[in-house]
CSV table of C-alpha atoms in Angstrom, one decimal:
chain,number,residue,atom,x,y,z
K,1,MET,CA,-1.5,-13.0,52.6
K,2,LYS,CA,1.1,-10.2,52.3
K,3,ARG,CA,0.6,-6.9,54.2
K,4,SER,CA,0.6,-4.9,51.2
K,5,GLU,CA,-1.8,-7.2,49.5
K,6,LYS,CA,-4.2,-7.0,52.8
K,7,ILE,CA,-4.1,-3.0,52.4
K,8,ILE,CA,-4.8,-3.0,48.6
K,9,ARG,CA,-8.0,-5.3,49.4
K,10,VAL,CA,-9.1,-3.2,52.3
K,11,GLY,CA,-8.6,-0.1,49.9
K,12,LEU,CA,-10.8,-1.9,47.1
K,13,ILE,CA,-13.6,-2.8,49.5
K,14,PHE,CA,-13.6,0.9,50.8
K,15,LEU,CA,-13.9,2.1,47.2
K,16,ILE,CA,-16.8,-0.1,46.3
K,17,LEU,CA,-18.8,0.7,49.5
K,18,LEU,CA,-18.2,4.4,48.9
K,19,SER,CA,-19.4,3.9,45.1
K,20,VAL,CA,-22.4,2.1,46.3
K,21,TYR,CA,-23.1,4.6,49.0
K,22,LEU,CA,-22.9,7.6,46.6
K,23,SER,CA,-25.1,5.8,43.8
K,24,TYR,CA,-27.7,5.4,46.7
K,25,GLU,CA,-27.7,9.0,47.7
K,26,ILE,CA,-28.0,9.9,44.0
K,27,TRP,CA,-31.0,7.8,43.6
K,28,LEU,CA,-32.7,9.0,47.1
K,29,SER,CA,-32.5,12.6,45.5
K,30,SER,CA,-36.0,13.8,44.6
K,31,ASP,CA,-34.2,15.7,41.7
K,32,ALA,CA,-32.2,12.5,40.2
K,33,ARG,CA,-34.7,10.0,40.8
K,34,THR,CA,-36.9,8.9,37.7
K,35,GLN,CA,-39.3,6.2,36.7
K,36,ILE,CA,-39.1,4.6,33.2
K,37,GLY,CA,-42.8,5.9,32.6
K,38,ASP,CA,-42.0,9.6,33.2
K,39,GLU,CA,-38.1,10.1,32.2
K,40,GLU,CA,-39.1,11.7,29.1
K,41,ASN,CA,-39.9,14.7,31.2
K,42,ASN,CA,-36.7,14.9,33.1
K,43,VAL,CA,-34.3,16.2,30.4
K,44,VAL,CA,-31.2,17.7,31.7
K,45,THR,CA,-29.4,19.9,28.8
K,46,THR,CA,-25.7,19.1,28.4
K,47,THR,CA,-23.9,22.2,28.7
K,48,THR,CA,-20.3,21.1,28.7
K,49,TYR,CA,-19.7,20.3,24.9
K,50,ARG,CA,-16.3,18.3,23.9
K,51,GLU,CA,-14.1,20.4,22.0
K,52,ALA,CA,-13.3,19.2,18.4
K,53,ASP,CA,-9.6,19.6,18.8
K,54,GLU,CA,-9.8,17.0,21.6
K,55,VAL,CA,-11.8,14.5,20.0
K,56,PHE,CA,-9.9,14.5,17.1
K,57,LEU,CA,-6.5,14.8,18.5
K,58,PRO,CA,-3.8,12.5,16.9
K,59,THR,CA,-3.5,8.9,18.9
K,60,ARG,CA,0.3,8.3,18.5
K,61,LEU,CA,3.2,10.2,18.2
K,62,ILE,CA,6.6,8.6,16.6
K,63,TRP,CA,10.1,10.5,17.2
K,64,ILE,CA,12.6,10.1,14.8
K,65,LYS,CA,15.5,11.4,16.8
K,66,ALA,CA,18.1,9.7,14.6
K,67,LYS,CA,18.0,6.8,12.3
K,68,ASP,CA,18.7,4.4,15.0
K,69,ASP,CA,16.9,6.1,17.8
K,70,ILE,CA,13.0,6.1,17.1
K,71,ARG,CA,10.7,6.4,19.9
K,72,MET,CA,6.8,6.1,20.3
K,73,GLY,CA,4.6,8.1,22.7
K,74,THR,CA,1.1,7.9,23.5
K,75,GLY,CA,0.2,10.2,26.3
K,76,GLU,CA,-2.6,12.6,25.6
K,77,THR,CA,-0.7,15.4,27.3
K,78,LEU,CA,2.6,14.8,25.3
K,79,ILE,CA,0.9,14.4,22.0
K,80,ASP,CA,-1.2,17.8,22.7
K,81,LYS,CA,1.9,19.8,23.5
K,82,VAL,CA,4.1,18.4,20.5
K,83,HIS,CA,0.9,18.9,18.1
K,84,GLU,CA,0.3,22.3,19.3
K,85,GLN,CA,3.8,23.7,18.5
K,86,ALA,CA,4.0,21.9,15.2
K,87,LEU,CA,0.9,24.0,14.0
K,88,LYS,CA,2.3,27.4,14.9
K,89,GLY,CA,3.9,27.7,11.5
K,90,LYS,CA,2.4,28.6,8.1
K,91,VAL,CA,2.4,26.3,5.3
K,92,THR,CA,3.0,27.3,1.7
K,93,ASN,CA,3.7,25.8,-1.8
K,94,VAL,CA,1.3,23.2,-1.1
K,95,LYS,CA,1.4,20.2,-3.7
K,96,GLU,CA,-0.3,17.0,-3.9
K,97,ARG,CA,1.6,13.7,-5.4
K,98,THR,CA,0.3,10.1,-5.8
K,99,TYR,CA,3.1,7.1,-6.4
K,100,SER,CA,2.4,4.4,-8.6
K,101,ASP,CA,5.6,2.5,-7.4
K,102,THR,CA,5.5,1.4,-3.8
K,103,GLU,CA,9.2,1.6,-3.1
K,104,ALA,CA,9.2,5.3,-4.2
K,105,PHE,CA,6.5,6.2,-2.0
K,106,ILE,CA,8.3,4.6,0.8
K,107,GLN,CA,11.6,6.5,-0.1
K,108,ALA,CA,9.8,9.9,-0.3
K,109,ASP,CA,8.3,8.9,3.3
K,110,ASP,CA,11.8,8.5,4.7
K,111,ILE,CA,13.0,11.0,6.8
K,112,SER,CA,16.3,11.2,9.2
K,113,GLU,CA,14.9,13.4,11.8
K,114,GLY,CA,11.3,14.6,12.7
K,115,ILE,CA,8.3,13.5,14.2
K,116,GLU,CA,5.0,11.6,13.0
K,117,LEU,CA,1.6,12.1,14.7
K,118,ASN,CA,-0.6,9.2,13.4
K,119,TYR,CA,-4.2,8.1,13.3
K,120,PHE,CA,-5.6,4.7,13.2
K,121,GLY,CA,-8.4,5.6,10.7
K,122,ALA,CA,-8.1,7.8,7.7
K,123,PHE,CA,-9.0,11.6,8.5
K,124,GLN,CA,-10.0,14.4,6.0
K,125,LEU,CA,-7.2,17.0,5.4
K,126,TYR,CA,-9.8,19.8,4.8
K,127,GLU,CA,-11.7,18.7,8.4
K,128,TYR,CA,-8.1,18.5,10.1
K,129,VAL,CA,-7.0,22.0,8.8
K,130,LYS,CA,-10.3,23.5,9.9
K,131,ILE,CA,-10.4,21.9,13.3
K,132,PHE,CA,-6.8,22.7,14.3
K,133,GLY,CA,-6.7,26.1,12.5
K,134,LEU,CA,-3.5,25.3,10.6
K,135,ASP,CA,-2.6,28.1,8.3
K,136,MET,CA,-2.5,25.9,4.9
K,137,ASP,CA,-4.3,26.8,1.9
K,138,LEU,CA,-5.9,23.7,0.1
K,139,ALA,CA,-8.0,25.5,-2.5
K,140,LYS,CA,-5.3,25.1,-5.5
K,141,LEU,CA,-5.6,21.1,-4.8
K,142,ALA,CA,-8.1,19.7,-7.5
K,143,GLU,CA,-9.3,16.9,-5.1
K,144,GLY,CA,-10.1,19.4,-2.4
K,145,LYS,CA,-12.2,17.9,0.4
K,146,GLU,CA,-11.5,14.3,-1.1
K,147,LEU,CA,-8.0,14.2,0.4
K,148,TYR,CA,-7.5,11.9,3.6
K,149,PHE,CA,-4.5,10.8,5.4
K,150,THR,CA,-3.4,8.8,8.6
K,151,LYS,CA,0.2,10.4,9.2
K,152,ILE,CA,1.3,13.7,9.6
K,153,GLN,CA,5.0,13.9,9.1
K,154,LEU,CA,7.1,16.9,10.0
K,155,ASP,CA,10.7,16.8,8.6
K,156,PHE,CA,13.1,18.6,10.8
K,157,ALA,CA,15.9,18.7,8.3
K,158,GLU,CA,13.8,20.2,5.2
K,159,LYS,CA,11.5,21.8,7.5
K,160,ARG,CA,8.5,20.4,5.7
K,161,ILE,CA,5.1,19.1,6.9
K,162,ARG,CA,3.6,16.0,4.9
K,163,PHE,CA,0.2,14.5,5.4
K,164,LEU,CA,0.5,10.6,4.0
K,165,ASN,CA,-2.2,8.3,2.5
K,166,THR,CA,-0.5,5.2,3.0
K,167,LYS,CA,-3.4,3.2,1.2
K,168,GLN,CA,-3.2,5.4,-1.7
K,169,HIS,CA,0.2,6.2,-1.8
K,170,GLN,CA,-0.6,10.0,-1.8
K,171,ILE,CA,1.4,12.7,-0.2
K,172,VAL,CA,0.6,16.2,0.3
K,173,GLU,CA,3.3,18.4,1.3
K,174,GLY,CA,4.3,21.9,2.0
K,175,LYS,CA,7.0,24.1,3.2
K,176,LEU,CA,6.5,24.8,7.0
K,177,ASP,CA,7.8,28.4,8.2
K,178,LEU,CA,8.1,27.5,11.9
K,179,ASP,CA,10.8,27.9,14.5
K,180,LEU,CA,11.2,24.2,15.6
K,181,SER,CA,12.4,25.0,19.0
K,182,GLY,CA,9.0,24.8,20.7
K,183,VAL,CA,8.5,21.5,19.1
K,184,LYS,CA,11.9,20.1,20.4
K,185,ASP,CA,11.5,21.5,23.8
K,186,ALA,CA,7.9,19.8,24.1
K,187,LEU,CA,9.7,16.5,22.9
K,188,ASN,CA,12.7,16.8,25.4
K,189,GLU,CA,10.1,17.3,28.6
K,190,THR,CA,11.1,14.9,31.4
K,191,LYS,CA,8.5,12.3,33.0
K,192,VAL,CA,7.6,10.9,29.4
K,193,SER,CA,7.6,7.2,29.1
K,194,TRP,CA,9.0,6.4,25.6
K,195,VAL,CA,8.9,3.1,23.5
K,196,LYS,CA,11.9,2.3,21.7
K,197,MET,CA,10.9,1.5,18.0
K,198,THR,CA,12.9,0.3,14.8
K,199,GLY,CA,12.5,1.5,11.2
K,200,GLU,CA,13.6,-1.6,9.8
K,201,ASN,CA,11.4,-4.0,7.6
K,202,ARG,CA,8.3,-1.4,8.4
K,203,ALA,CA,4.7,-3.2,8.7
K,204,GLN,CA,1.6,-2.5,6.4
K,205,GLY,CA,0.8,1.0,6.3
K,206,LEU,CA,4.5,2.0,7.0
K,207,GLN,CA,4.0,1.5,10.8
K,208,TYR,CA,7.2,1.6,12.9
K,209,ASP,CA,7.6,-1.6,15.0
K,210,SER,CA,8.5,-2.2,18.6
K,211,ASP,CA,12.2,-3.1,19.0
K,212,GLU,CA,11.8,-5.1,22.0
K,213,PRO,CA,8.9,-6.3,24.5
K,214,ILE,CA,6.8,-3.7,26.2
K,215,THR,CA,5.9,-3.6,29.8
K,216,LEU,CA,2.4,-1.8,30.6
K,217,LYS,CA,0.4,-1.5,33.6
K,218,GLN,CA,-2.9,-3.6,34.3
K,219,TYR,CA,-5.6,-1.5,35.6
K,220,SER,CA,-8.9,-2.2,37.3
K,221,TYR,CA,-11.9,0.2,37.3
K,222,ILE,CA,-14.8,0.8,39.4
K,223,ALA,CA,-17.7,0.3,36.6
K,224,SER,CA,-21.1,1.7,36.4
K,225,THR,CA,-24.2,1.7,34.1
K,226,GLN,CA,-25.3,4.9,32.8
K,227,THR,CA,-29.1,5.8,32.4
K,228,TYR,CA,-30.5,6.0,28.9
K,229,GLY,CA,-31.3,9.7,29.5
K,230,VAL,CA,-27.5,10.4,28.8
K,231,PHE,CA,-28.0,9.0,25.2
K,232,ARG,CA,-31.3,10.7,24.9
K,233,ASN,CA,-30.3,14.1,25.6
K,234,ALA,CA,-27.3,13.6,23.4
K,235,PHE,CA,-29.1,12.1,20.3
K,236,PHE,CA,-32.5,13.7,19.9
K,237,GLN,CA,-32.8,17.1,18.3
K,238,LYS,CA,-35.6,17.7,20.8
K,239,PRO,CA,-35.2,15.4,23.9
K,240,GLU,CA,-38.0,17.3,25.7
K,241,ASN,CA,-40.6,15.8,23.4
K,242,VAL,CA,-39.5,12.2,23.6
K,243,LYS,CA,-41.9,9.4,24.7
K,244,SER,CA,-40.9,5.9,25.6
K,245,SER,CA,-42.7,2.6,25.5
K,246,GLU,CA,-41.9,-1.2,26.3
K,247,GLU,CA,-41.1,-3.6,23.4
K,248,GLY,CA,-40.1,-7.1,24.2
K,249,GLY,CA,-38.3,-6.2,27.3
K,250,ASP,CA,-36.6,-3.4,25.7
K,251,THR,CA,-37.4,0.4,26.3
K,252,VAL,CA,-37.9,2.6,23.4
K,253,LEU,CA,-37.9,6.1,23.2
K,254,TYR,CA,-39.2,7.7,20.2
K,255,GLY,CA,-39.8,11.6,18.9
K,256,ASP,CA,-40.6,12.7,15.2
K,257,SER,CA,-38.7,10.5,13.0
K,258,GLU,CA,-36.1,9.4,15.7
K,259,THR,CA,-35.8,6.0,17.8
K,260,LEU,CA,-33.6,4.9,20.6
K,261,ARG,CA,-33.9,1.4,21.5
K,262,VAL,CA,-32.4,0.2,25.1
K,263,HIS,CA,-31.4,-3.5,24.7
K,264,GLU,CA,-31.6,-4.3,28.4
K,265,GLU,CA,-30.0,-7.6,28.3
K,266,GLN,CA,-27.0,-6.6,26.3
K,267,GLN,CA,-27.0,-2.9,27.9
K,268,ILE,CA,-26.5,-1.6,24.3
K,269,VAL,CA,-28.4,1.7,23.1
K,270,GLU,CA,-29.2,1.6,19.5
K,271,PHE,CA,-30.3,5.1,18.0
K,272,GLN,CA,-31.9,5.8,14.5
K,273,GLY,CA,-33.0,8.8,12.9
K,274,LYS,CA,-32.6,11.3,10.2
K,275,PHE,CA,-29.7,13.4,10.1
K,276,THR,CA,-31.2,17.2,11.0
K,277,THR,CA,-29.7,20.0,12.7
K,278,ASP,CA,-30.1,23.7,13.2
K,279,GLU,CA,-26.2,23.9,13.4
K,280,GLU,CA,-24.0,24.6,10.8
K,281,VAL,CA,-22.6,21.2,9.8
K,282,GLU,CA,-19.9,20.4,7.0
K,283,ASP,CA,-21.0,17.6,4.7
K,284,ASP,CA,-18.8,14.7,5.9
K,285,ILE,CA,-19.0,11.9,8.3
K,286,TYR,CA,-16.5,13.7,10.8
K,287,ASP,CA,-18.5,16.9,11.5
K,288,GLN,CA,-21.8,15.2,11.5
K,289,SER,CA,-20.8,12.3,13.8
K,290,TYR,CA,-18.8,14.9,16.0
K,291,HIS,CA,-22.4,16.8,16.3
K,292,TYR,CA,-23.9,14.0,18.1
K,293,VAL,CA,-20.9,12.6,19.9
K,294,ASN,CA,-19.5,16.1,21.5
K,295,ARG,CA,-22.9,16.2,23.5
K,296,LEU,CA,-22.1,13.1,25.3
K,297,GLU,CA,-21.3,13.4,29.0
K,298,SER,CA,-17.8,13.3,30.4
K,299,SER,CA,-19.4,10.1,32.3
K,300,ILE,CA,-19.2,8.0,29.0
K,301,GLY,CA,-15.3,8.5,29.3
K,302,SER,CA,-12.7,10.4,27.3
K,303,LEU,CA,-14.0,9.5,23.6
K,304,ARG,CA,-11.7,10.4,20.7
K,305,PHE,CA,-11.8,9.4,16.9
K,306,PHE,CA,-10.3,5.8,16.2
K,307,ASP,CA,-11.3,4.6,13.2
K,308,ARG,CA,-13.1,5.1,9.7
K,309,SER,CA,-14.6,3.2,6.8
K,310,LYS,CA,-16.7,4.1,4.1
K,311,ASP,CA,-19.9,4.8,5.9
K,312,SER,CA,-18.9,4.4,9.3
K,313,ILE,CA,-16.8,6.2,12.1
K,314,THR,CA,-15.9,4.6,15.3
K,315,TYR,CA,-14.8,6.7,18.6
K,316,ARG,CA,-13.2,5.0,21.4
K,317,THR,CA,-12.6,5.6,25.2
K,318,PHE,CA,-8.8,6.0,25.9
K,319,ILE,CA,-7.0,5.5,29.1
K,320,GLU,CA,-3.5,6.3,29.5
K,321,GLY,CA,-3.0,6.9,25.6
K,322,PHE,CA,-4.4,3.5,24.5
K,323,PRO,CA,-8.1,2.8,23.4
K,324,VAL,CA,-10.2,0.6,25.1
K,325,PHE,CA,-11.8,-2.7,23.5
K,326,GLY,CA,-14.7,-4.9,24.8
K,327,ASP,CA,-17.8,-6.7,24.1
K,328,GLU,CA,-21.0,-5.2,23.0
K,329,TYR,CA,-19.7,-1.7,22.4
K,330,GLN,CA,-18.2,-1.3,25.4
K,331,GLY,CA,-16.0,1.6,25.4
K,332,GLU,CA,-17.2,2.5,21.7
K,333,VAL,CA,-19.4,4.9,20.0
K,334,SER,CA,-20.1,3.6,16.2
K,335,PHE,CA,-21.9,5.8,14.0
K,336,THR,CA,-23.0,5.0,10.6
K,337,LEU,CA,-24.8,7.2,7.8
K,338,GLU,CA,-27.0,5.5,4.9
K,339,ASP,CA,-27.9,7.0,2.1
K,340,THR,CA,-31.7,6.9,1.9
K,341,GLY,CA,-32.0,8.3,-1.9
K,342,SER,CA,-33.0,11.6,-0.2
K,343,ALA,CA,-31.0,14.9,0.7
K,344,THR,CA,-31.0,13.6,4.3
K,345,PRO,CA,-29.1,10.6,5.1
K,346,GLN,CA,-30.0,8.2,7.8
K,347,VAL,CA,-28.1,8.1,10.9
K,348,THR,CA,-27.5,4.7,13.4
K,349,ILE,CA,-25.5,5.1,16.7
K,350,LYS,CA,-24.6,2.3,18.6
K,351,SER,CA,-23.1,2.3,22.1
K,352,SER,CA,-22.8,0.7,25.6
K,353,MET,CA,-24.5,1.9,28.8
K,354,ASN,CA,-21.7,0.1,30.9
K,355,THR,CA,-19.0,2.5,31.3
K,356,ILE,CA,-15.7,2.8,33.5
K,357,GLN,CA,-15.5,5.5,36.3
K,358,ILE,CA,-12.7,5.4,39.0
K,359,PRO,CA,-9.3,3.7,38.5
K,360,ILE,CA,-8.1,1.4,41.3
K,361,PRO,CA,-4.4,1.7,41.9
K,362,SER,CA,-2.4,-1.6,40.9
K,363,GLU,CA,1.1,-2.4,40.6
K,364,GLU,CA,0.5,-5.6,38.2
K,365,THR,CA,2.2,-5.4,35.0
K,366,VAL,CA,1.8,-7.4,31.6
K,367,GLN,CA,4.6,-7.7,29.0
K,368,LEU,CA,3.5,-7.6,25.4
K,369,PRO,CA,5.6,-9.3,22.7
K,370,ALA,CA,7.6,-7.0,20.1
K,371,THR,CA,5.5,-6.1,16.9
K,372,LYS,CA,7.8,-8.4,14.8
K,373,THR,CA,7.1,-11.4,17.1
K,374,VAL,CA,3.4,-10.8,16.9
K,375,ILE,CA,3.3,-10.5,13.0
K,376,GLU,CA,5.8,-13.6,12.8
K,377,ASN,CA,3.5,-15.7,14.8
K,378,LEU,CA,0.6,-14.7,12.7
K,379,LEU,CA,2.1,-15.1,9.3
K,380,ALA,CA,3.2,-18.8,10.6
K,381,ALA,CA,-0.4,-19.6,11.3
K,382,GLY,CA,-1.3,-18.6,7.8
K,383,ALA,CA,-2.3,-14.9,8.0
K,384,ASN,CA,-2.3,-12.9,4.4
K,385,GLN,CA,0.2,-10.2,5.1
K,386,SER,CA,-1.7,-8.0,2.6
K,387,LEU,CA,-4.5,-7.8,4.9
K,388,LEU,CA,-2.7,-6.6,7.8
K,389,GLN,CA,-3.8,-2.8,7.9
K,390,GLY,CA,-2.3,-1.7,11.3
K,391,MET,CA,-1.5,-2.8,14.9
K,392,VAL,CA,-2.2,-0.9,18.4
K,393,ILE,CA,-2.0,-1.5,21.7
K,394,GLY,CA,-5.3,-1.7,23.4
K,395,TYR,CA,-6.9,-2.2,26.8
K,396,GLN,CA,-9.4,-5.3,26.9
K,397,ARG,CA,-12.1,-4.8,29.2
K,398,GLN,CA,-12.6,-8.0,31.4
K,399,ASN,CA,-15.4,-8.7,34.1
K,400,VAL,CA,-14.2,-9.8,37.6
K,401,LYS,CA,-15.5,-13.0,38.8
K,402,ASN,CA,-17.8,-12.2,41.8
K,403,ALA,CA,-17.3,-8.4,41.7
K,404,ASP,CA,-19.7,-7.1,39.4
K,405,GLU,CA,-18.9,-3.5,40.0
K,406,ILE,CA,-15.4,-3.9,39.2
K,407,VAL,CA,-13.5,-4.6,35.6
K,408,ASP,CA,-9.8,-5.3,34.8
K,409,MET,CA,-8.2,-3.4,31.9
K,410,ILE,CA,-5.8,-5.8,30.3
K,411,PRO,CA,-3.1,-4.3,27.8
K,412,MET,CA,-2.8,-6.8,24.6
K,413,TRP,CA,-1.9,-6.3,20.9
K,414,TYR,CA,-4.6,-5.4,18.5
K,415,LEU,CA,-4.6,-5.7,14.7
K,416,LYS,CA,-6.8,-4.6,11.9
K,417,TYR,CA,-7.2,-7.6,9.5
K,418,ASP,CA,-9.5,-7.1,6.5
K,419,GLY,CA,-11.2,-4.0,7.8
K,420,GLN,CA,-12.0,-5.5,11.3
K,421,TRP,CA,-10.1,-5.3,14.6
K,422,TYR,CA,-9.2,-8.4,16.4
K,423,SER,CA,-6.5,-8.9,19.4
K,424,ALA,CA,-3.9,-10.9,18.7
K,425,ALA,CA,-5.3,-14.2,20.1
K,426,GLU,CA,-8.6,-13.7,18.5
K,427,LEU,CA,-7.1,-13.1,14.9
K,428,GLN,CA,-4.7,-16.4,15.4
K,429,THR,CA,-7.9,-18.6,16.6
K,430,LYS,CA,-9.7,-16.9,13.6
K,431,ILE,CA,-6.9,-17.8,11.2
K,432,ALA,CA,-6.5,-21.1,12.4
K,433,GLY,CA,-9.9,-22.0,12.1
K,434,GLU,CA,-10.3,-20.8,8.6
K,435,GLY,CA,-7.1,-23.3,7.8
K,436,ASN,CA,-9.1,-26.2,8.8
């Protein structure tokens, strides 16, 4: 065994022992130790709330420096700085236009110099303007709160900002009164790892493709299991009044019209209840779900808005600017609203008690194929291109054999296909099976 490998292994063992020791000390503490029968009385109020501008920050930045120089950045710090500078101006002459012709929409979307800030799921324009304080009047737009987008485009040449809905071929745009030097300075900061992209043959959803294979680090993390008290304190309206019982090997917490079932074997928590709050909350799934998500403790991870369907919204943990995928809702909080026929909708929230905590240094890397290669392989296997709705690099959580407290995070391509997210390998297997 190489000396460097011995050092890494010794360091890893030390971290594991340290984690076990700290967990033991916390358990011994009379303030922290609880029993299932009396945990309903051990309520800790979460005082650190997750700010909406962190949770709903765009997830990807595209810099069109020139027609032949297009770059992608995913770092949260980079996106935050560029995004903050881009929103300092005032937006005037706001107009909405829907294109019936796909080619005309693509031409309207084409810019020679500027940036794109992307979301993987559709975001409501009204909510975006409110959260980030953008000086933009939407009152004159007929559709009002029913305007959604997945891309923000800042055109440097025309000094215009556009909000693109690629599914509906819709653009909301206005003139942006802004000195662009702040945006350009943030883009030109050093220590930014850019990925080279191409604008040729843009994929479904007008997504830029990677121009060449991408090499990313593989990570390992010390994992832990959260107590159900973390979710109880975040989800129940009155956590101090919650009771508990045992049903079929699962722990069930209940209070008023709310329940939280802890599926012990899968380590999944499932909350159900009527959406009620004393706070002022907008009548949309973004604000309503944020009311629950923002109260989750930081131990759950860096949760950010990831995707949205008609009645559901998904938040995921991000590491190094990329979303985490795993089995049994690991790295995910899923929020669903159901119309019950009354004024109060039914809320269902699912998540995993298994979380990642401390990163372990590693020099291992994984090379991912270019976007074009992934799509070509899927089409050759029989995929329907019209069902491809987006691509993203994600980190897949994998258990480490004989090391229950360690998980590996492996980068790989994920694709949204017919409304569902799959790794490229999973999707290829699914398509091959359907063809038989």
